[in-house]
Amino acid sequence: QVLLVESGGGLVQAGGSLRLSCAASERTFSSYAMAWFRQAPGKDREVVAAMDSSGRTTYYADFVKGRFAISRDNAENTMSLQMNSLQPEDTAVYYCAAAPRGFRSYAPKNLFLYDYWGQGTQVTVSS
């Protein structure tokens, strides 16, 4: 059982920044591929950014490229998402997810890859 806990969400004005963090309960975090997803009311959950276990290979959704940056610190069992130039369309609940088997040959957007999920943290961007 792997517990994931997100933090860092909040209310910001358009153009502002937030940094989300995900803390994992176990040392084995270092072997997991990880991702950030988000879900707005009435919409499907969508991948925002993802990375392999080493953090050297990353993926970003087109709508966040150049604005968001994913990172991880395996020594601290944490993953972060730096979000800059936030827009109202970014308003959603953001979730941390872990894929113990990695991405294999599948795209990071596939939900079945992820065995563990955090509880989510709310990000609200005002106009």
mmCIF file of C-alpha atoms in Angstrom:
data_model
loop_
_atom_site.group_PDB
_atom_site.id
_atom_site.type_symbol
_atom_site.label_atom_id
_atom_site.label_comp_id
_atom_site.label_asym_id
_atom_site.label_seq_id
_atom_site.Cartn_x
_atom_site.Cartn_y
_atom_site.Cartn_z
ATOM 1 C CA GLN A 1 0.000 0.000 0.000
ATOM 2 C CA VAL A 2 1.420 3.331 -1.126
ATOM 3 C CA LEU A 3 -0.063 6.535 0.224
ATOM 4 C CA LEU A 4 0.212 9.732 -1.803
ATOM 5 C CA VAL A 5 -0.618 13.123 -0.342
ATOM 6 C CA GLU A 6 -0.849 16.309 -2.412
ATOM 7 C CA SER A 7 -0.427 19.807 -1.069
ATOM 8 C CA GLY A 8 0.074 23.343 -2.333
ATOM 9 C CA GLY A 9 -3.246 24.057 -3.999
ATOM 10 C CA GLY A 10 -5.120 27.267 -3.453
ATOM 11 C CA LEU A 11 -6.683 30.354 -4.997
ATOM 12 C CA VAL A 12 -4.615 32.587 -7.273
ATOM 13 C CA GLN A 13 -5.258 35.322 -9.804
ATOM 14 C CA ALA A 14 -4.694 34.776 -13.511
ATOM 15 C CA GLY A 15 -0.999 35.055 -14.290
ATOM 16 C CA GLY A 16 0.011 33.834 -10.863
ATOM 17 C CA SER A 17 1.950 30.758 -9.793
ATOM 18 C CA LEU A 18 1.544 27.759 -7.526
ATOM 19 C CA ARG A 19 3.792 24.852 -6.660
ATOM 20 C CA LEU A 20 2.121 21.515 -5.930
ATOM 21 C CA SER A 21 3.845 18.758 -4.000
ATOM 22 C CA CYS A 22 3.159 15.041 -3.670
ATOM 23 C CA ALA A 23 4.622 13.106 -0.763
ATOM 24 C CA ALA A 24 4.859 9.309 -0.932
ATOM 25 C CA SER A 25 4.822 7.017 2.076
ATOM 26 C CA GLU A 26 7.573 4.623 1.060
ATOM 27 C CA ARG A 27 11.123 4.494 -0.186
ATOM 28 C CA THR A 28 9.984 2.420 -3.194
ATOM 29 C CA PHE A 29 8.648 5.667 -4.651
ATOM 30 C CA SER A 30 11.982 5.973 -6.405
ATOM 31 C CA SER A 31 11.136 3.053 -8.715
ATOM 32 C CA TYR A 32 7.724 4.374 -9.805
ATOM 33 C CA ALA A 33 6.761 6.394 -12.827
ATOM 34 C CA MET A 34 4.658 9.346 -11.683
ATOM 35 C CA ALA A 35 2.146 11.779 -13.101
ATOM 36 C CA TRP A 36 -0.065 14.745 -12.340
ATOM 37 C CA PHE A 37 -3.677 14.626 -13.509
ATOM 38 C CA ARG A 38 -6.423 17.182 -13.195
ATOM 39 C CA GLN A 39 -10.192 17.092 -13.331
ATOM 40 C CA ALA A 40 -12.592 19.996 -13.618
ATOM 41 C CA PRO A 41 -16.291 19.657 -12.735
ATOM 42 C CA GLY A 42 -18.188 17.867 -15.492
ATOM 43 C CA LYS A 43 -15.016 16.996 -17.400
ATOM 44 C CA ASP A 44 -12.853 13.908 -17.794
ATOM 45 C CA ARG A 45 -9.672 13.456 -15.853
ATOM 46 C CA GLU A 46 -6.703 14.433 -18.016
ATOM 47 C CA VAL A 47 -2.972 14.040 -17.705
ATOM 48 C CA VAL A 48 -1.041 17.240 -17.093
ATOM 49 C CA ALA A 49 2.540 16.026 -16.827
ATOM 50 C CA ALA A 50 4.375 12.770 -16.205
ATOM 51 C CA MET A 51 7.867 11.422 -15.654
ATOM 52 C CA ASP A 52 9.683 8.113 -15.451
ATOM 53 C CA SER A 53 11.265 6.790 -12.280
ATOM 54 C CA SER A 54 14.541 8.617 -12.810
ATOM 55 C CA GLY A 55 12.928 11.924 -13.691
ATOM 56 C CA ARG A 56 15.031 12.165 -16.839
ATOM 57 C CA THR A 57 12.125 11.521 -19.226
ATOM 58 C CA THR A 58 9.119 13.821 -18.993
ATOM 59 C CA TYR A 59 5.810 14.366 -20.748
ATOM 60 C CA TYR A 60 3.662 17.492 -20.854
ATOM 61 C CA ALA A 61 0.192 18.043 -22.192
ATOM 62 C CA ASP A 62 0.131 20.614 -24.975
ATOM 63 C CA PHE A 63 -1.936 23.030 -22.929
ATOM 64 C CA VAL A 64 0.738 23.376 -20.228
ATOM 65 C CA LYS A 65 3.984 23.286 -22.215
ATOM 66 C CA GLY A 66 6.139 26.253 -21.369
ATOM 67 C CA ARG A 67 4.103 27.050 -18.249
ATOM 68 C CA PHE A 68 4.368 24.003 -15.981
ATOM 69 C CA ALA A 69 7.380 21.971 -14.893
ATOM 70 C CA ILE A 70 7.378 18.544 -13.268
ATOM 71 C CA SER A 71 10.189 17.359 -11.028
ATOM 72 C CA ARG A 72 10.934 14.731 -8.414
ATOM 73 C CA ASP A 73 13.302 14.227 -5.527
ATOM 74 C CA ASN A 74 13.698 10.512 -4.988
ATOM 75 C CA ALA A 75 15.816 11.023 -1.893
ATOM 76 C CA GLU A 76 12.857 12.784 -0.254
ATOM 77 C CA ASN A 77 10.093 10.661 -1.845
ATOM 78 C CA THR A 78 8.448 13.727 -3.310
ATOM 79 C CA MET A 79 7.228 15.001 -6.658
ATOM 80 C CA SER A 80 6.390 18.584 -7.557
ATOM 81 C CA LEU A 81 4.548 20.549 -10.209
ATOM 82 C CA GLN A 82 5.566 24.158 -10.670
ATOM 83 C CA MET A 83 2.697 26.024 -12.320
ATOM 84 C CA ASN A 84 3.317 29.453 -13.800
ATOM 85 C CA SER A 85 1.158 31.823 -15.837
ATOM 86 C CA LEU A 86 -1.970 30.184 -14.493
ATOM 87 C CA GLN A 87 -5.233 30.785 -16.325
ATOM 88 C CA PRO A 88 -8.869 30.258 -15.320
ATOM 89 C CA GLU A 89 -8.958 27.174 -17.566
ATOM 90 C CA ASP A 90 -6.426 25.560 -15.216
ATOM 91 C CA THR A 91 -9.000 25.480 -12.426
ATOM 92 C CA ALA A 92 -9.428 21.854 -11.358
ATOM 93 C CA VAL A 93 -8.635 19.283 -8.724
ATOM 94 C CA TYR A 94 -5.080 18.113 -9.256
ATOM 95 C CA TYR A 95 -4.116 14.522 -8.461
ATOM 96 C CA CYS A 96 -0.810 12.797 -7.925
ATOM 97 C CA ALA A 97 -0.624 9.275 -9.389
ATOM 98 C CA ALA A 98 1.950 6.470 -9.260
ATOM 99 C CA ALA A 99 2.627 3.721 -11.804
ATOM 100 C CA PRO A 100 4.707 0.995 -10.127
ATOM 101 C CA ARG A 101 5.301 -0.832 -13.424
ATOM 102 C CA GLY A 102 6.199 2.288 -15.327
ATOM 103 C CA PHE A 103 4.640 3.415 -18.575
ATOM 104 C CA ARG A 104 5.898 0.432 -20.608
ATOM 105 C CA SER A 105 4.753 1.037 -24.188
ATOM 106 C CA TYR A 106 1.633 3.006 -23.246
ATOM 107 C CA ALA A 107 1.052 6.732 -23.300
ATOM 108 C CA PRO A 108 1.044 8.411 -19.873
ATOM 109 C CA LYS A 109 -2.580 9.492 -20.359
ATOM 110 C CA ASN A 110 -3.822 5.928 -19.814
ATOM 111 C CA LEU A 111 -5.414 5.717 -16.396
ATOM 112 C CA PHE A 112 -4.911 1.951 -16.049
ATOM 113 C CA LEU A 113 -1.184 2.497 -15.603
ATOM 114 C CA TYR A 114 -1.655 4.071 -12.196
ATOM 115 C CA ASP A 115 -2.212 1.895 -9.153
ATOM 116 C CA TYR A 116 -2.061 4.641 -6.540
ATOM 117 C CA TRP A 117 -3.688 8.050 -6.325
ATOM 118 C CA GLY A 118 -3.634 10.929 -3.925
ATOM 119 C CA GLN A 119 -6.763 12.581 -2.574
ATOM 120 C CA GLY A 120 -6.396 15.636 -4.792
ATOM 121 C CA THR A 121 -5.759 19.304 -4.145
ATOM 122 C CA GLN A 122 -7.930 22.144 -5.432
ATOM 123 C CA VAL A 123 -6.459 24.790 -7.711
ATOM 124 C CA THR A 124 -8.667 27.783 -8.464
ATOM 125 C CA VAL A 125 -7.595 30.578 -10.804
ATOM 126 C CA SER A 126 -9.643 33.762 -10.857
ATOM 127 C CA SER A 127 -9.909 36.192 -13.773
#
